[in-house]
């Protein structure tokens, strides 16, 4: 699975976004160590804070299907936006002991940037800190 293929899957997932209030559809595609890809989109609600982000949709799908280790996630938006703070924390939980998960953000014009989750959430709270 190449980064470009993962971006394409995230772009397709974006088509399913329920962004009725923000008008800002987001698509994500999460690549598990097994090679399987779990996609997600944002799902909004009339009670606005109940919205689920695309990245979290993908993580919850994956973990609920038995996969907990991931190589990369692609996130596609109109602006090439980076994941929100809550999603960074969720991704850090499953992003490897050193936070090596690759986070690829892409826009609709073929521009992309790649970070590790450690770069996006430096000094974040990690499971080992529970002692
Ligand atoms: N959103 C995501 O899906 N992922 C993020 O990391 C940032 C924000 C969604 C939430 C809401 O449906 C819309 O984008 C605007 O904030």
PDB file of C-alpha atoms and ligand atoms in Angstrom:
ATOM      1  CA  UNK A   1       0.000   0.000   0.000  1.00  0.00           C
ATOM      2  CA  UNK A   2       1.607   3.253  -1.113  1.00  0.00           C
ATOM      3  CA  UNK A   3       0.948   6.639   0.489  1.00  0.00           C
ATOM      4  CA  UNK A   4      -0.848   7.690  -2.683  1.00  0.00           C
ATOM      5  CA  UNK A   5      -3.161   4.673  -2.512  1.00  0.00           C
ATOM      6  CA  UNK A   6      -3.911   5.439   1.134  1.00  0.00           C
ATOM      7  CA  UNK A   7      -4.698   9.067   0.243  1.00  0.00           C
ATOM      8  CA  UNK A   8      -7.065   7.868  -2.503  1.00  0.00           C
ATOM      9  CA  UNK A   9      -8.910   5.653  -0.001  1.00  0.00           C
ATOM     10  CA  UNK A  10      -9.192   8.577   2.422  1.00  0.00           C
ATOM     11  CA  UNK A  11     -10.505  10.733  -0.407  1.00  0.00           C
ATOM     12  CA  UNK A  12     -13.178   8.103  -1.163  1.00  0.00           C
ATOM     13  CA  UNK A  13     -14.105   7.884   2.532  1.00  0.00           C
ATOM     14  CA  UNK A  14     -14.536  11.662   2.541  1.00  0.00           C
ATOM     15  CA  UNK A  15     -17.412  11.192   0.101  1.00  0.00           C
ATOM     16  CA  UNK A  16     -19.375   9.524   2.919  1.00  0.00           C
ATOM     17  CA  UNK A  17     -18.812  12.344   5.436  1.00  0.00           C
ATOM     18  CA  UNK A  18     -21.885  13.615   7.241  1.00  0.00           C
ATOM     19  CA  UNK A  19     -20.829  17.230   7.600  1.00  0.00           C
ATOM     20  CA  UNK A  20     -24.325  18.714   7.683  1.00  0.00           C
ATOM     21  CA  UNK A  21     -23.384  21.639   9.962  1.00  0.00           C
ATOM     22  CA  UNK A  22     -19.773  22.528   9.236  1.00  0.00           C
ATOM     23  CA  UNK A  23     -19.771  21.796   5.515  1.00  0.00           C
ATOM     24  CA  UNK A  24     -16.224  20.513   6.068  1.00  0.00           C
ATOM     25  CA  UNK A  25     -16.048  16.841   5.023  1.00  0.00           C
ATOM     26  CA  UNK A  26     -13.048  14.841   6.222  1.00  0.00           C
ATOM     27  CA  UNK A  27     -11.892  11.393   5.092  1.00  0.00           C
ATOM     28  CA  UNK A  28      -9.348   9.107   6.731  1.00  0.00           C
ATOM     29  CA  UNK A  29      -7.706   5.803   5.824  1.00  0.00           C
ATOM     30  CA  UNK A  30      -5.775   3.951   8.530  1.00  0.00           C
ATOM     31  CA  UNK A  31      -3.278   1.264   7.513  1.00  0.00           C
ATOM     32  CA  UNK A  32      -2.914  -1.557  10.036  1.00  0.00           C
ATOM     33  CA  UNK A  33       0.235  -3.645  10.488  1.00  0.00           C
ATOM     34  CA  UNK A  34      -1.796  -6.543   9.057  1.00  0.00           C
ATOM     35  CA  UNK A  35      -2.032  -4.637   5.782  1.00  0.00           C
ATOM     36  CA  UNK A  36      -5.755  -4.035   6.184  1.00  0.00           C
ATOM     37  CA  UNK A  37      -7.096  -0.495   5.724  1.00  0.00           C
ATOM     38  CA  UNK A  38      -9.860   0.986   7.877  1.00  0.00           C
ATOM     39  CA  UNK A  39     -11.553   4.085   6.541  1.00  0.00           C
ATOM     40  CA  UNK A  40     -13.511   6.760   8.356  1.00  0.00           C
ATOM     41  CA  UNK A  41     -15.304  10.054   7.859  1.00  0.00           C
ATOM     42  CA  UNK A  42     -16.606  12.740  10.169  1.00  0.00           C
ATOM     43  CA  UNK A  43     -20.131  12.180  11.441  1.00  0.00           C
ATOM     44  CA  UNK A  44     -21.789  15.323  12.782  1.00  0.00           C
ATOM     45  CA  UNK A  45     -24.864  15.735  14.955  1.00  0.00           C
ATOM     46  CA  UNK A  46     -27.473  18.441  15.582  1.00  0.00           C
ATOM     47  CA  UNK A  47     -26.079  18.382  19.132  1.00  0.00           C
ATOM     48  CA  UNK A  48     -22.760  19.710  17.806  1.00  0.00           C
ATOM     49  CA  UNK A  49     -20.310  18.394  20.436  1.00  0.00           C
ATOM     50  CA  UNK A  50     -21.343  14.814  19.670  1.00  0.00           C
ATOM     51  CA  UNK A  51     -19.540  14.987  16.330  1.00  0.00           C
ATOM     52  CA  UNK A  52     -17.063  12.201  15.642  1.00  0.00           C
ATOM     53  CA  UNK A  53     -13.956  13.092  13.637  1.00  0.00           C
ATOM     54  CA  UNK A  54     -12.881  11.011  10.642  1.00  0.00           C
ATOM     55  CA  UNK A  55      -9.653   9.826  12.296  1.00  0.00           C
ATOM     56  CA  UNK A  56     -11.471   8.595  15.381  1.00  0.00           C
ATOM     57  CA  UNK A  57     -14.089   6.821  13.262  1.00  0.00           C
ATOM     58  CA  UNK A  58     -11.267   4.907  11.551  1.00  0.00           C
ATOM     59  CA  UNK A  59      -9.467   4.050  14.819  1.00  0.00           C
ATOM     60  CA  UNK A  60     -12.650   2.825  16.497  1.00  0.00           C
ATOM     61  CA  UNK A  61     -13.524   0.679  13.473  1.00  0.00           C
ATOM     62  CA  UNK A  62     -10.058  -0.858  13.463  1.00  0.00           C
ATOM     63  CA  UNK A  63      -9.752  -1.554  17.176  1.00  0.00           C
ATOM     64  CA  UNK A  64     -13.270  -2.973  17.316  1.00  0.00           C
ATOM     65  CA  UNK A  65     -12.243  -5.381  14.553  1.00  0.00           C
ATOM     66  CA  UNK A  66      -9.177  -6.559  16.468  1.00  0.00           C
ATOM     67  CA  UNK A  67      -6.366  -4.418  15.030  1.00  0.00           C
ATOM     68  CA  UNK A  68      -4.326  -2.235  17.408  1.00  0.00           C
ATOM     69  CA  UNK A  69      -1.064  -1.478  15.631  1.00  0.00           C
ATOM     70  CA  UNK A  70      -0.855   0.880  12.698  1.00  0.00           C
ATOM     71  CA  UNK A  71       1.654   2.040  10.110  1.00  0.00           C
ATOM     72  CA  UNK A  72       0.062   5.182   8.752  1.00  0.00           C
ATOM     73  CA  UNK A  73      -3.084   7.236   8.445  1.00  0.00           C
ATOM     74  CA  UNK A  74      -4.029   9.472   5.542  1.00  0.00           C
ATOM     75  CA  UNK A  75      -6.404  12.376   6.159  1.00  0.00           C
ATOM     76  CA  UNK A  76      -7.965  14.283   3.268  1.00  0.00           C
ATOM     77  CA  UNK A  77      -9.676  17.667   3.518  1.00  0.00           C
ATOM     78  CA  UNK A  78     -10.206  20.610   1.173  1.00  0.00           C
ATOM     79  CA  UNK A  79      -7.423  22.500   2.939  1.00  0.00           C
ATOM     80  CA  UNK A  80      -4.937  19.739   3.861  1.00  0.00           C
ATOM     81  CA  UNK A  81      -5.770  20.217   7.543  1.00  0.00           C
ATOM     82  CA  UNK A  82      -3.888  18.435  10.319  1.00  0.00           C
ATOM     83  CA  UNK A  83      -5.752  16.330  12.923  1.00  0.00           C
ATOM     84  CA  UNK A  84      -7.356  18.102  15.886  1.00  0.00           C
ATOM     85  CA  UNK A  85      -5.886  17.762  19.363  1.00  0.00           C
ATOM     86  CA  UNK A  86      -8.329  15.069  20.462  1.00  0.00           C
ATOM     87  CA  UNK A  87      -7.541  12.937  17.419  1.00  0.00           C
ATOM     88  CA  UNK A  88      -3.798  13.360  18.009  1.00  0.00           C
ATOM     89  CA  UNK A  89      -4.237  11.909  21.481  1.00  0.00           C
ATOM     90  CA  UNK A  90      -6.333   8.998  20.156  1.00  0.00           C
ATOM     91  CA  UNK A  91      -3.768   8.306  17.435  1.00  0.00           C
ATOM     92  CA  UNK A  92      -0.876   8.491  19.931  1.00  0.00           C
ATOM     93  CA  UNK A  93      -2.438   5.648  21.934  1.00  0.00           C
ATOM     94  CA  UNK A  94      -2.093   3.296  18.956  1.00  0.00           C
ATOM     95  CA  UNK A  95       0.812   5.012  17.198  1.00  0.00           C
ATOM     96  CA  UNK A  96       3.620   2.768  18.443  1.00  0.00           C
ATOM     97  CA  UNK A  97       5.829   3.034  21.531  1.00  0.00           C
ATOM     98  CA  UNK A  98       7.869   5.902  20.084  1.00  0.00           C
ATOM     99  CA  UNK A  99       4.944   7.566  18.316  1.00  0.00           C
ATOM    100  CA  UNK A 100       6.252   6.464  14.941  1.00  0.00           C
ATOM    101  CA  UNK A 101       2.825   6.315  13.246  1.00  0.00           C
ATOM    102  CA  UNK A 102       2.977   8.303  10.014  1.00  0.00           C
ATOM    103  CA  UNK A 103       0.232  10.907   9.553  1.00  0.00           C
ATOM    104  CA  UNK A 104      -0.225  11.957   5.937  1.00  0.00           C
ATOM    105  CA  UNK A 105      -2.400  15.024   5.377  1.00  0.00           C
ATOM    106  CA  UNK A 106      -3.554  15.841   1.877  1.00  0.00           C
ATOM    107  CA  UNK A 107      -5.743  18.371   0.112  1.00  0.00           C
ATOM    108  CA  UNK A 108      -7.817  17.926  -3.037  1.00  0.00           C
ATOM    109  CA  UNK A 109      -5.123  19.236  -5.389  1.00  0.00           C
ATOM    110  CA  UNK A 110      -2.600  16.487  -4.760  1.00  0.00           C
ATOM    111  CA  UNK A 111      -0.568  18.348  -2.140  1.00  0.00           C
ATOM    112  CA  UNK A 112       0.442  16.358   0.934  1.00  0.00           C
ATOM    113  CA  UNK A 113       2.592  16.561   4.041  1.00  0.00           C
ATOM    114  CA  UNK A 114       3.764  13.744   6.281  1.00  0.00           C
ATOM    115  CA  UNK A 115       4.456  13.884  10.009  1.00  0.00           C
ATOM    116  CA  UNK A 116       4.874  11.336  12.751  1.00  0.00           C
ATOM    117  CA  UNK A 117       2.288  11.397  15.513  1.00  0.00           C
ATOM    118  CA  UNK A 118       5.174  12.164  17.881  1.00  0.00           C
ATOM    119  CA  UNK A 119       5.846  15.341  15.897  1.00  0.00           C
ATOM    120  CA  UNK A 120       2.173  16.322  16.013  1.00  0.00           C
ATOM    121  CA  UNK A 121       1.851  15.598  19.731  1.00  0.00           C
ATOM    122  CA  UNK A 122       5.219  16.240  21.385  1.00  0.00           C
ATOM    123  CA  UNK A 123       5.404  15.409  25.089  1.00  0.00           C
ATOM    124  CA  UNK A 124       1.942  13.848  24.858  1.00  0.00           C
ATOM    125  CA  UNK A 125       0.362  11.648  27.489  1.00  0.00           C
ATOM    126  CA  UNK A 126       1.181   8.000  26.745  1.00  0.00           C
ATOM    127  CA  UNK A 127       0.032   4.695  28.283  1.00  0.00           C
ATOM    128  CA  UNK A 128       3.429   4.070  29.941  1.00  0.00           C
ATOM    129  CA  UNK A 129       2.972   7.209  32.031  1.00  0.00           C
ATOM    130  CA  UNK A 130       0.237   5.467  33.974  1.00  0.00           C
ATOM    131  CA  UNK A 131       3.044   3.526  35.660  1.00  0.00           C
TER     132      UNK A 131
HETATM  133  N1  LIG B   1     -12.796  17.142  11.881  1.00  0.00           N
HETATM  134  C1  LIG B   1     -12.310  15.884  11.660  1.00  0.00           C
HETATM  135  O1  LIG B   1     -13.022  14.995  11.188  1.00  0.00           O
HETATM  136  N2  LIG B   1     -11.014  15.645  11.987  1.00  0.00           N
HETATM  137  C2  LIG B   1     -10.163  16.572  12.523  1.00  0.00           C
HETATM  138  O2  LIG B   1      -9.069  16.229  12.930  1.00  0.00           O
HETATM  139  C3  LIG B   1     -10.570  17.981  12.556  1.00  0.00           C
HETATM  140  C4  LIG B   1     -12.027  18.224  12.458  1.00  0.00           C
HETATM  141  C5  LIG B   1     -14.201  17.418  11.556  1.00  0.00           C
HETATM  142  C6  LIG B   1     -15.068  17.698  12.754  1.00  0.00           C
HETATM  143  C7  LIG B   1     -16.175  18.507  12.132  1.00  0.00           C
HETATM  144  O3  LIG B   1     -17.139  17.598  11.600  1.00  0.00           O
HETATM  145  C8  LIG B   1     -15.510  19.234  10.972  1.00  0.00           C
HETATM  146  O4  LIG B   1     -14.290  18.564  10.749  1.00  0.00           O
HETATM  147  C9  LIG B   1     -15.236  20.708  11.254  1.00  0.00           C
HETATM  148  O5  LIG B   1     -14.564  20.876  12.457  1.00  0.00           O
END
